[in-house]
Amino acid sequence: AISTIIIQSFFEFENASAALAFYGVYHRYGWNQVIHFFGVPGILWSVFIFMIHIKLPLVLNLQWAEWSSSSFVPPAVQMNYAIFLAIGYTMFYLWIDPIGGVLYAPLLFLMYVLAAKLVKLDQKVAAGDAGEGNPTPWYGTGKILKFAAIVHFLSWFLQIQIGHKVIEGAQPASLQSLGGALTVAPLFAFYEGLWLVGINRGLQETTKVLVDQYTNEICAAGSIAMKACQNQ
């Protein structure tokens, strides 16, 4: 269901500025942006952990055993929803913003590699605990799933309770468009770092203009309460 929502939202935005501005309206303050800079990757990485456990049927396994000892190559695994999601994000970002897509793709790949290797290690430990000839539980030892769940919910808590309720004084973008927020959030958080070091400042300026425009429209309509409207 989440995958369907995300894929449908790929068609909501005309360009990168519109996509980033939609998310930026609800992330105007520096400390909230810092929280999301770390929280959004935490959510995405934990989702990879969850989705690696969901295999895609009738799809050939990925086999690269001779390379799988490398830290930068994922272990041989059956095709799963995490791979499907990573490919979807990569294709969308390359389409909507080639610069950001090219720069973000390696980070996305490394997040998946880390998730896949941890799951593979957890499955190996579980197989040893089960004993030779006995089936390994699909969830492995369960430890990596528990850790991912903690990271996932802690990331959401910090973003919503601290970032939005306390700092931003506004509801999260996910309440306006769940698919739009899930789609744009990783790229927005990534660009916070890129803009800090001066990469693609032209996109930053056009995004800021649209953020101000969208914020003024929201404040004028009075449809959403946010701290930014009080400062106007």
XYZ file of N, CA and C in Angstrom:
696
model
N 0.828 -1.201 0.000
C 0.000 0.000 0.000
C 0.871 1.262 0.000
N 1.904 1.280 0.836
C 2.792 2.438 0.895
C 3.510 2.629 -0.432
N 3.942 1.515 -1.044
C 4.625 1.605 -2.334
C 3.711 2.221 -3.382
N 2.428 1.838 -3.362
C 1.467 2.380 -4.322
C 1.282 3.878 -4.115
N 1.178 4.307 -2.854
C 1.022 5.729 -2.532
C 2.222 6.529 -3.030
N 3.417 6.000 -2.791
C 4.638 6.694 -3.200
C 4.714 6.796 -4.721
N 4.441 5.689 -5.406
C 4.526 5.689 -6.872
C 3.515 6.657 -7.471
N 2.299 6.692 -6.937
C 1.280 7.612 -7.442
C 1.711 9.064 -7.254
N 2.411 9.338 -6.154
C 2.828 10.710 -5.871
C 3.961 11.176 -6.782
N 4.615 10.253 -7.489
C 5.664 10.642 -8.425
C 5.132 11.598 -9.491
N 3.834 11.549 -9.730
C 3.238 12.347 -10.796
C 2.554 13.614 -10.286
N 2.746 13.938 -8.990
C 2.100 15.110 -8.409
C 2.834 16.407 -8.727
N 4.131 16.328 -8.993
C 4.949 17.527 -9.103
C 5.483 17.703 -10.516
N 5.471 18.958 -10.981
C 5.926 19.262 -12.333
C 7.442 19.328 -12.433
N 8.089 19.787 -11.355
C 9.541 19.935 -11.379
C 10.091 19.872 -9.966
N 11.417 19.940 -9.861
C 12.066 19.811 -8.559
C 11.719 20.964 -7.630
N 11.632 22.179 -8.159
C 11.322 23.340 -7.322
C 9.953 23.200 -6.672
N 8.961 22.783 -7.455
C 7.611 22.616 -6.918
C 7.578 21.526 -5.855
N 8.299 20.437 -6.105
C 8.331 19.338 -5.148
C 9.000 19.760 -3.838
N 10.170 20.387 -3.948
C 10.907 20.801 -2.756
C 10.182 21.915 -2.007
N 9.510 22.801 -2.753
C 8.783 23.899 -2.113
C 7.585 23.385 -1.337
N 6.888 22.381 -1.869
C 5.772 21.779 -1.135
C 6.237 21.313 0.236
N 7.375 20.633 0.271
C 7.903 20.123 1.536
C 8.509 21.246 2.363
N 9.130 22.210 1.686
C 9.811 23.289 2.394
C 8.881 24.201 3.172
N 7.621 24.321 2.745
C 6.657 25.164 3.460
C 6.543 24.737 4.920
N 6.640 23.443 5.161
C 6.473 22.908 6.512
C 7.809 22.671 7.208
N 8.869 23.162 6.596
C 10.212 22.975 7.161
C 11.028 24.248 6.939
N 10.569 25.334 7.512
C 11.179 26.639 7.287
C 12.282 26.968 8.290
N 12.261 26.343 9.437
C 13.178 26.724 10.506
C 14.390 25.787 10.569
N 15.539 26.393 10.870
C 16.810 25.684 10.809
C 16.889 24.421 11.637
N 16.464 24.482 12.893
C 16.586 23.302 13.752
C 15.669 22.175 13.295
N 14.517 22.537 12.760
C 13.640 21.501 12.217
C 14.289 20.848 11.000
N 14.970 21.636 10.193
C 15.671 21.083 9.039
C 16.800 20.157 9.475
N 17.487 20.511 10.560
C 18.558 19.645 11.079
C 17.984 18.302 11.532
N 16.859 18.353 12.244
C 16.211 17.116 12.709
C 15.845 16.236 11.520
N 15.298 16.844 10.466
C 14.905 16.074 9.298
C 16.111 15.593 8.497
N 17.201 16.334 8.556
C 18.416 15.927 7.843
C 18.878 14.556 8.321
N 18.701 14.281 9.617
C 19.068 12.980 10.167
C 17.870 12.036 10.264
N 16.699 12.585 10.553
C 15.522 11.744 10.762
C 15.014 11.082 9.498
N 14.998 11.813 8.385
C 14.477 11.245 7.134
C 15.322 10.054 6.660
N 16.661 10.160 6.618
C 17.446 8.971 6.257
C 17.234 7.814 7.232
N 17.020 8.137 8.513
C 16.754 7.084 9.491
C 15.481 6.326 9.164
N 14.449 7.059 8.763
C 13.194 6.430 8.385
C 13.366 5.590 7.131
N 14.037 6.147 6.131
C 14.209 5.425 4.872
C 15.046 4.170 5.065
N 16.124 4.262 5.839
C 16.972 3.096 6.092
C 16.199 2.010 6.831
N 15.400 2.394 7.827
C 14.627 1.402 8.566
C 13.554 0.768 7.684
N 12.987 1.550 6.769
C 12.013 0.992 5.822
C 12.695 -0.037 4.922
N 13.931 0.230 4.520
C 14.690 -0.756 3.748
C 14.818 -2.066 4.534
N 15.125 -1.954 5.815
C 15.244 -3.145 6.661
C 13.936 -3.931 6.648
N 12.823 -3.225 6.845
C 11.529 -3.903 6.858
C 11.242 -4.576 5.519
N 11.459 -3.825 4.425
C 11.046 -4.300 3.103
C 11.971 -5.359 2.526
N 13.198 -5.439 3.010
C 14.087 -6.507 2.569
C 13.507 -7.867 2.958
N 12.739 -7.897 4.031
C 12.130 -9.145 4.478
C 10.920 -9.535 3.647
N 10.464 -8.648 2.747
C 9.298 -8.943 1.906
C 9.801 -9.249 0.505
N 9.790 -10.507 0.143
C 10.334 -10.924 -1.139
C 9.318 -10.724 -2.259
N 9.836 -10.437 -3.438
C 8.998 -10.337 -4.630
C 8.940 -11.708 -5.298
N 7.760 -12.303 -5.411
C 7.664 -13.648 -5.997
C 7.897 -13.632 -7.499
N 8.288 -14.783 -8.010
C 8.438 -14.988 -9.452
C 9.466 -14.047 -10.077
N 10.440 -13.645 -9.290
C 11.516 -12.792 -9.794
C 12.844 -13.484 -9.516
N 13.742 -13.479 -10.490
C 15.030 -14.141 -10.321
C 15.825 -13.536 -9.173
N 16.519 -14.398 -8.448
C 17.392 -13.912 -7.390
C 18.561 -13.129 -7.979
N 19.079 -12.200 -7.191
C 20.266 -11.448 -7.594
C 21.490 -12.204 -7.081
N 22.346 -12.634 -7.977
C 23.491 -13.436 -7.586
C 24.786 -12.731 -7.975
N 25.558 -12.349 -6.968
C 26.885 -11.784 -7.221
C 27.798 -12.218 -6.063
N 27.716 -13.522 -5.770
C 28.391 -14.061 -4.597
C 29.887 -13.790 -4.621
N 30.481 -13.787 -5.827
C 31.927 -13.586 -5.895
C 32.337 -12.175 -5.482
N 31.379 -11.227 -5.425
C 31.690 -9.851 -5.025
C 31.115 -9.505 -3.659
N 30.319 -10.368 -3.096
C 29.502 -9.984 -1.941
C 30.314 -9.717 -0.685
N 31.610 -10.053 -0.670
C 32.425 -9.755 0.507
C 32.813 -8.290 0.569
N 32.645 -7.569 -0.533
C 32.985 -6.147 -0.554
C 32.007 -5.356 0.300
N 32.512 -4.335 0.979
C 31.654 -3.507 1.817
C 30.670 -2.685 1.003
N 30.950 -2.500 -0.287
C 30.120 -1.631 -1.104
C 29.204 -2.407 -2.052
N 29.170 -3.715 -1.917
C 28.303 -4.528 -2.768
C 27.341 -5.303 -1.882
N 26.046 -5.225 -2.140
C 25.092 -5.950 -1.303
C 25.249 -7.445 -1.468
N 24.927 -8.224 -0.436
C 25.035 -9.671 -0.553
C 23.999 -10.200 -1.537
N 24.228 -11.436 -2.017
C 23.269 -12.053 -2.927
C 21.953 -12.259 -2.194
N 20.895 -11.684 -2.717
C 19.588 -11.763 -2.058
C 18.510 -11.978 -3.108
N 17.355 -12.464 -2.636
C 16.204 -12.548 -3.519
C 15.659 -11.138 -3.731
N 15.137 -10.892 -4.921
C 14.548 -9.588 -5.220
C 13.485 -9.256 -4.179
N 13.545 -8.063 -3.625
C 12.625 -7.701 -2.550
C 12.090 -6.290 -2.768
N 11.151 -5.893 -1.908
C 10.496 -4.604 -2.061
C 11.437 -3.436 -1.794
N 12.476 -3.653 -1.012
C 13.432 -2.575 -0.752
C 14.166 -2.200 -2.038
N 14.559 -3.198 -2.830
C 15.201 -2.925 -4.111
C 14.235 -2.191 -5.033
N 13.000 -2.664 -5.064
C 11.968 -2.037 -5.885
C 11.790 -0.566 -5.494
N 11.753 -0.292 -4.184
C 11.581 1.073 -3.705
C 12.790 1.940 -4.039
N 13.993 1.406 -3.857
C 15.219 2.157 -4.149
C 15.301 2.525 -5.625
N 14.940 1.592 -6.491
C 14.951 1.874 -7.928
C 13.925 2.946 -8.262
N 12.744 2.869 -7.633
C 11.707 3.864 -7.877
C 12.142 5.263 -7.480
N 12.730 5.395 -6.293
C 13.236 6.696 -5.840
C 14.303 7.225 -6.802
N 15.234 6.363 -7.178
C 16.328 6.784 -8.050
C 15.817 7.284 -9.394
N 14.913 6.546 -9.988
C 14.367 6.935 -11.289
C 13.594 8.248 -11.202
N 12.817 8.413 -10.127
C 12.034 9.633 -9.967
C 12.936 10.846 -9.786
N 13.959 10.716 -8.947
C 14.853 11.845 -8.699
C 15.676 12.187 -9.932
N 16.088 11.177 -10.690
C 16.814 11.449 -11.925
C 15.925 12.164 -12.942
N 14.656 11.841 -12.928
C 13.712 12.472 -13.867
C 13.388 13.908 -13.459
N 13.122 14.122 -12.174
C 12.682 15.441 -11.731
C 13.852 16.394 -11.523
N 15.034 15.858 -11.198
C 16.205 16.693 -10.935
C 17.472 15.885 -11.190
N 17.993 15.912 -12.410
C 19.164 15.096 -12.744
C 20.362 15.311 -11.821
N 20.611 16.561 -11.428
C 21.759 16.835 -10.548
C 21.580 16.146 -9.205
N 20.446 16.412 -8.569
C 20.176 15.794 -7.271
C 20.079 14.282 -7.375
N 19.492 13.797 -8.465
C 19.351 12.356 -8.636
C 20.681 11.649 -8.746
N 21.589 12.218 -9.529
C 22.912 11.614 -9.694
C 23.681 11.629 -8.377
N 23.595 12.723 -7.642
C 24.330 12.833 -6.381
C 23.715 11.982 -5.275
N 22.398 11.819 -5.324
C 21.721 11.078 -4.247
C 21.775 9.572 -4.456
N 21.866 9.125 -5.708
C 21.842 7.695 -6.014
C 22.895 6.893 -5.236
N 24.159 7.339 -5.154
C 25.144 6.562 -4.388
C 24.788 6.451 -2.906
N 24.245 7.535 -2.325
C 23.857 7.481 -0.920
C 22.710 6.498 -0.714
N 21.754 6.528 -1.622
C 20.628 5.603 -1.551
C 21.122 4.160 -1.657
N 22.064 3.939 -2.562
C 22.633 2.608 -2.740
C 23.348 2.137 -1.480
N 24.127 3.022 -0.860
C 24.860 2.644 0.343
C 23.919 2.349 1.508
N 22.813 3.098 1.604
C 21.828 2.809 2.652
C 21.240 1.414 2.454
N 20.971 1.074 1.189
C 20.439 -0.260 0.932
C 21.492 -1.333 1.240
N 22.738 -1.099 0.830
C 23.808 -2.066 1.085
C 23.938 -2.343 2.577
N 23.946 -1.291 3.388
C 24.064 -1.461 4.839
C 22.886 -2.262 5.384
N 21.687 -1.918 4.931
C 20.507 -2.635 5.392
C 20.568 -4.105 4.988
N 20.931 -4.371 3.725
C 20.971 -5.745 3.222
C 22.014 -6.586 3.948
N 23.172 -6.002 4.213
C 24.239 -6.748 4.887
C 23.858 -7.062 6.334
N 23.200 -6.121 7.010
C 22.781 -6.375 8.388
C 21.713 -7.456 8.452
N 20.785 -7.428 7.500
C 19.754 -8.465 7.455
C 20.387 -9.822 7.162
N 21.331 -9.846 6.212
C 22.005 -11.101 5.870
C 22.768 -11.657 7.069
N 23.433 -10.791 7.812
C 24.165 -11.225 9.000
C 23.206 -11.754 10.054
N 22.087 -11.072 10.227
C 21.086 -11.505 11.203
C 20.520 -12.870 10.819
N 20.279 -13.088 9.519
C 19.775 -14.378 9.050
C 20.811 -15.486 9.289
N 22.077 -15.152 9.119
C 23.138 -16.134 9.329
C 23.202 -16.556 10.793
N 23.084 -15.591 11.691
C 23.082 -15.903 13.121
C 21.875 -16.753 13.476
N 20.726 -16.407 12.902
C 19.500 -17.159 13.173
C 19.604 -18.587 12.665
N 20.260 -18.774 11.509
C 20.440 -20.116 10.962
C 21.316 -20.963 11.885
N 22.351 -20.338 12.443
C 23.205 -21.054 13.386
C 22.467 -21.433 14.650
N 21.612 -20.528 15.125
C 20.820 -20.814 16.328
C 19.800 -21.919 16.084
N 19.257 -21.965 14.855
C 18.233 -22.963 14.536
C 18.820 -24.361 14.418
N 20.085 -24.436 14.029
C 20.722 -25.740 13.880
C 20.627 -26.254 12.461
N 21.576 -27.102 12.088
C 21.632 -27.617 10.722
C 20.385 -28.442 10.390
N 19.822 -28.174 9.214
C 18.646 -28.918 8.775
C 17.334 -28.304 9.195
N 17.364 -27.340 10.103
C 16.133 -26.691 10.557
C 15.918 -25.387 9.800
N 14.663 -25.042 9.512
C 14.387 -23.806 8.768
C 14.721 -22.564 9.585
N 15.200 -21.536 8.885
C 15.497 -20.255 9.533
C 14.251 -19.379 9.506
N 13.858 -18.808 10.627
C 12.675 -17.936 10.624
C 12.852 -16.779 9.650
N 11.779 -16.352 8.988
C 11.869 -15.279 7.999
C 12.378 -13.985 8.624
N 12.138 -13.813 9.922
C 12.554 -12.595 10.614
C 13.945 -12.702 11.218
N 14.630 -13.829 10.980
C 15.968 -14.010 11.529
C 15.940 -14.125 13.036
N 16.820 -13.412 13.709
C 16.792 -13.391 15.175
C 15.764 -12.393 15.691
N 15.355 -11.488 14.804
C 14.413 -10.442 15.208
C 15.093 -9.195 15.741
N 16.401 -9.286 16.004
C 17.111 -8.157 16.608
C 17.220 -6.967 15.658
N 17.537 -7.241 14.383
C 17.688 -6.128 13.445
C 16.348 -5.462 13.173
N 15.272 -6.241 13.181
C 13.937 -5.658 13.009
C 13.563 -4.779 14.193
N 13.916 -5.221 15.385
C 13.639 -4.420 16.583
C 14.434 -3.116 16.556
N 15.706 -3.221 16.169
C 16.540 -2.022 16.102
C 16.003 -1.046 15.059
N 15.614 -1.583 13.895
C 15.061 -0.731 12.845
C 13.764 -0.072 13.300
N 12.956 -0.797 14.058
C 11.692 -0.238 14.559
C 11.961 0.925 15.514
N 12.984 0.774 16.356
C 13.345 1.854 17.284
C 13.801 3.087 16.516
N 14.685 2.887 15.518
C 15.161 3.996 14.692
C 13.988 4.664 13.978
N 13.091 3.852 13.440
C 11.956 4.361 12.676
C 11.049 5.241 13.537
N 10.607 4.713 14.653
C 9.661 5.461 15.481
C 10.319 6.647 16.195
N 11.597 6.512 16.559
C 12.302 7.637 17.160
C 12.451 8.775 16.151
N 12.748 8.430 14.904
C 12.882 9.450 13.862
C 11.561 10.182 13.654
N 10.464 9.437 13.603
C 9.154 10.067 13.447
C 8.824 10.953 14.653
N 9.123 10.458 15.848
C 8.809 11.218 17.065
C 9.562 12.542 17.086
N 10.854 12.510 16.816
C 11.650 13.736 16.844
C 11.159 14.738 15.802
N 10.802 14.245 14.631
C 10.359 15.149 13.568
C 8.994 15.760 13.872
N 8.058 14.945 14.320
C 6.697 15.437 14.527
C 6.570 16.223 15.826
N 7.042 15.631 16.921
C 6.850 16.280 18.225
C 7.782 17.474 18.438
N 9.051 17.295 18.112
C 10.018 18.371 18.330
C 10.066 19.310 17.127
N 10.268 18.729 15.956
C 10.436 19.548 14.758
C 9.197 20.333 14.378
N 8.060 19.673 14.338
C 6.843 20.342 13.867
C 6.040 20.994 14.993
N 5.764 20.238 16.043
C 4.914 20.786 17.103
C 5.599 21.911 17.861
N 6.879 21.740 18.204
C 7.586 22.728 19.023
C 8.237 23.812 18.174
N 9.054 23.418 17.205
C 9.847 24.385 16.446
C 9.036 25.046 15.338
N 8.390 24.233 14.517
C 7.700 24.757 13.332
C 6.330 25.338 13.669
N 5.697 24.773 14.689
C 4.348 25.214 15.029
C 3.367 24.932 13.918
N 3.577 23.846 13.200
C 2.721 23.496 12.067
C 2.679 21.987 11.931
N 1.587 21.502 11.354
C 1.468 20.074 11.130
C 2.453 19.626 10.058
N 2.842 18.351 10.077
C 3.794 17.867 9.071
C 3.183 17.821 7.679
N 4.044 17.840 6.679
C 3.584 17.807 5.287
C 2.830 16.526 4.970
N 3.112 15.458 5.716
C 2.460 14.174 5.450
C 0.955 14.228 5.657
N 0.482 15.183 6.467
C -0.959 15.311 6.677
C -1.636 16.004 5.506
N -0.869 16.719 4.696
C -1.413 17.344 3.493
C -1.356 16.379 2.313
N -0.266 15.664 2.203
C -0.108 14.678 1.135
C 0.905 13.644 1.613
N 0.403 12.485 2.041
C 1.304 11.453 2.565
C 2.282 11.006 1.490
N 1.759 10.738 0.297
C 2.629 10.305 -0.782
C 3.635 11.361 -1.177
N 3.184 12.631 -1.257
C 4.085 13.717 -1.607
C 5.200 13.874 -0.596
N 4.857 13.778 0.693
C 5.866 13.925 1.733
C 6.872 12.772 1.694
N 6.380 11.547 1.556
C 7.274 10.389 1.525
C 8.168 10.407 0.292
N 7.646 10.958 -0.792
C 8.408 11.011 -2.036
C 9.501 12.066 -1.999
N 9.167 13.243 -1.494
C 10.076 14.393 -1.574
C 11.037 14.463 -0.394
N 10.635 13.969 0.766
C 11.419 14.142 1.992
C 12.884 13.739 1.853
N 13.212 12.566 1.298
C 14.639 12.206 1.195
C 15.453 13.195 0.365
N 14.881 13.650 -0.765
C 15.619 14.598 -1.610
C 15.752 15.947 -0.920
N 14.705 16.393 -0.230
C 14.752 17.672 0.483
C 15.820 17.638 1.579
N 15.829 16.575 2.373
C 16.821 16.458 3.441
C 18.233 16.422 2.861
N 18.390 15.747 1.731
C 19.695 15.669 1.076
C 20.132 17.044 0.586
N 19.197 17.791 0.010
C 19.537 19.109 -0.507
C 19.876 20.101 0.599
N 19.376 19.879 1.791
C 19.770 20.748 2.899
C 21.281 20.713 3.083
N 21.862 19.524 2.898
C 23.311 19.392 2.977
C 24.014 19.956 1.758
N 23.449 19.719 0.569
C 24.055 20.232 -0.657
C 24.069 21.753 -0.671
N 22.954 22.356 -0.291
C 22.865 23.824 -0.295
C 23.810 24.429 0.735
N 24.039 23.707 1.808
C 24.943 24.211 2.845
C 26.357 24.370 2.310
N 26.739 23.526 1.352
C 28.091 23.604 0.781
C 28.075 24.288 -0.589
N 26.936 24.878 -0.954
C 26.875 25.700 -2.150
C 26.569 24.999 -3.453
N 26.043 23.781 -3.393
C 25.730 23.036 -4.613
C 24.304 23.339 -5.077
N 24.149 23.655 -6.353
C 22.854 23.902 -6.989
C 22.085 25.023 -6.280
N 22.752 26.150 -6.082
C 22.120 27.295 -5.427
C 20.974 27.873 -6.260
N 21.021 27.689 -7.576
C 19.937 28.175 -8.408
C 18.621 27.516 -8.040
N 18.647 26.210 -7.815
C 17.453 25.494 -7.387
C 17.009 25.959 -6.013
N 17.966 26.270 -5.147
C 17.637 26.763 -3.811
C 16.867 28.069 -3.887
N 17.298 28.971 -4.746
C 16.646 30.274 -4.854
C 15.228 30.144 -5.411
N 15.061 29.338 -6.453
C 13.716 29.172 -7.016
C 12.800 28.460 -6.025
N 13.365 27.559 -5.238
C 12.568 26.861 -4.224
C 12.129 27.821 -3.132
N 13.029 28.703 -2.703
C 12.681 29.688 -1.673
C 11.545 30.596 -2.119
N 11.589 31.016 -3.391
C 10.529 31.874 -3.914
C 9.184 31.163 -3.839
N 9.160 29.902 -4.235
C 7.917 29.139 -4.199
C 7.468 28.849 -2.770
N 8.406 28.613 -1.867
C 8.056 28.394 -0.460
C 7.344 29.618 0.096
N 7.880 30.800 -0.175
C 7.246 32.032 0.287
C 5.863 32.203 -0.345
N 5.762 31.889 -1.626
C 4.479 32.016 -2.320
C 3.441 31.065 -1.726
N 3.812 29.799 -1.544
C 2.879 28.820 -0.987
C 2.501 29.176 0.441
N 3.478 29.662 1.211
C 3.210 30.032 2.597
C 2.231 31.197 2.664
N 2.423 32.199 1.815
C 1.511 33.347 1.782
C 0.094 32.905 1.416
N -0.021 31.989 0.487
C -1.336 31.500 0.083
C -2.020 30.752 1.231
N -1.256 29.946 1.946
C -1.814 29.197 3.075
C -2.237 30.142 4.193
N -1.392 31.120 4.495
C -1.700 32.073 5.564
C -2.913 32.928 5.201
N -3.006 33.330 3.952
C -4.142 34.143 3.512
C -5.439 33.361 3.586
N -5.375 32.073 3.268
C -6.574 31.238 3.310
C -6.943 30.858 4.734
N -5.948 30.881 5.623
C -6.204 30.515 7.016
C -6.562 29.058 7.194
N -6.170 28.228 6.245
C -6.554 26.818 6.267
C -5.683 25.976 7.192
N -4.450 26.432 7.425
C -3.521 25.682 8.267
C -2.849 26.636 9.249
N -2.823 26.242 10.506
C -2.160 27.064 11.514
C -0.668 26.745 11.507
N 0.151 27.789 11.390
C 1.594 27.608 11.443
C 2.262 28.866 11.990
N 3.379 28.669 12.638
C 4.096 29.775 13.250
C 4.512 30.825 12.223
N 4.812 30.382 11.002
C 5.247 31.298 9.959
C 4.194 32.353 9.651
N 2.925 32.003 9.791
C 1.843 32.968 9.527
C 1.798 34.055 10.587
N 2.199 33.743 11.796
C 2.198 34.729 12.877
C 3.280 35.774 12.695
N 4.326 35.422 11.933
C 5.439 36.343 11.726
C 5.242 37.262 10.540
N 4.120 37.100 9.846
C 3.881 37.944 8.672
C 3.159 39.224 9.054
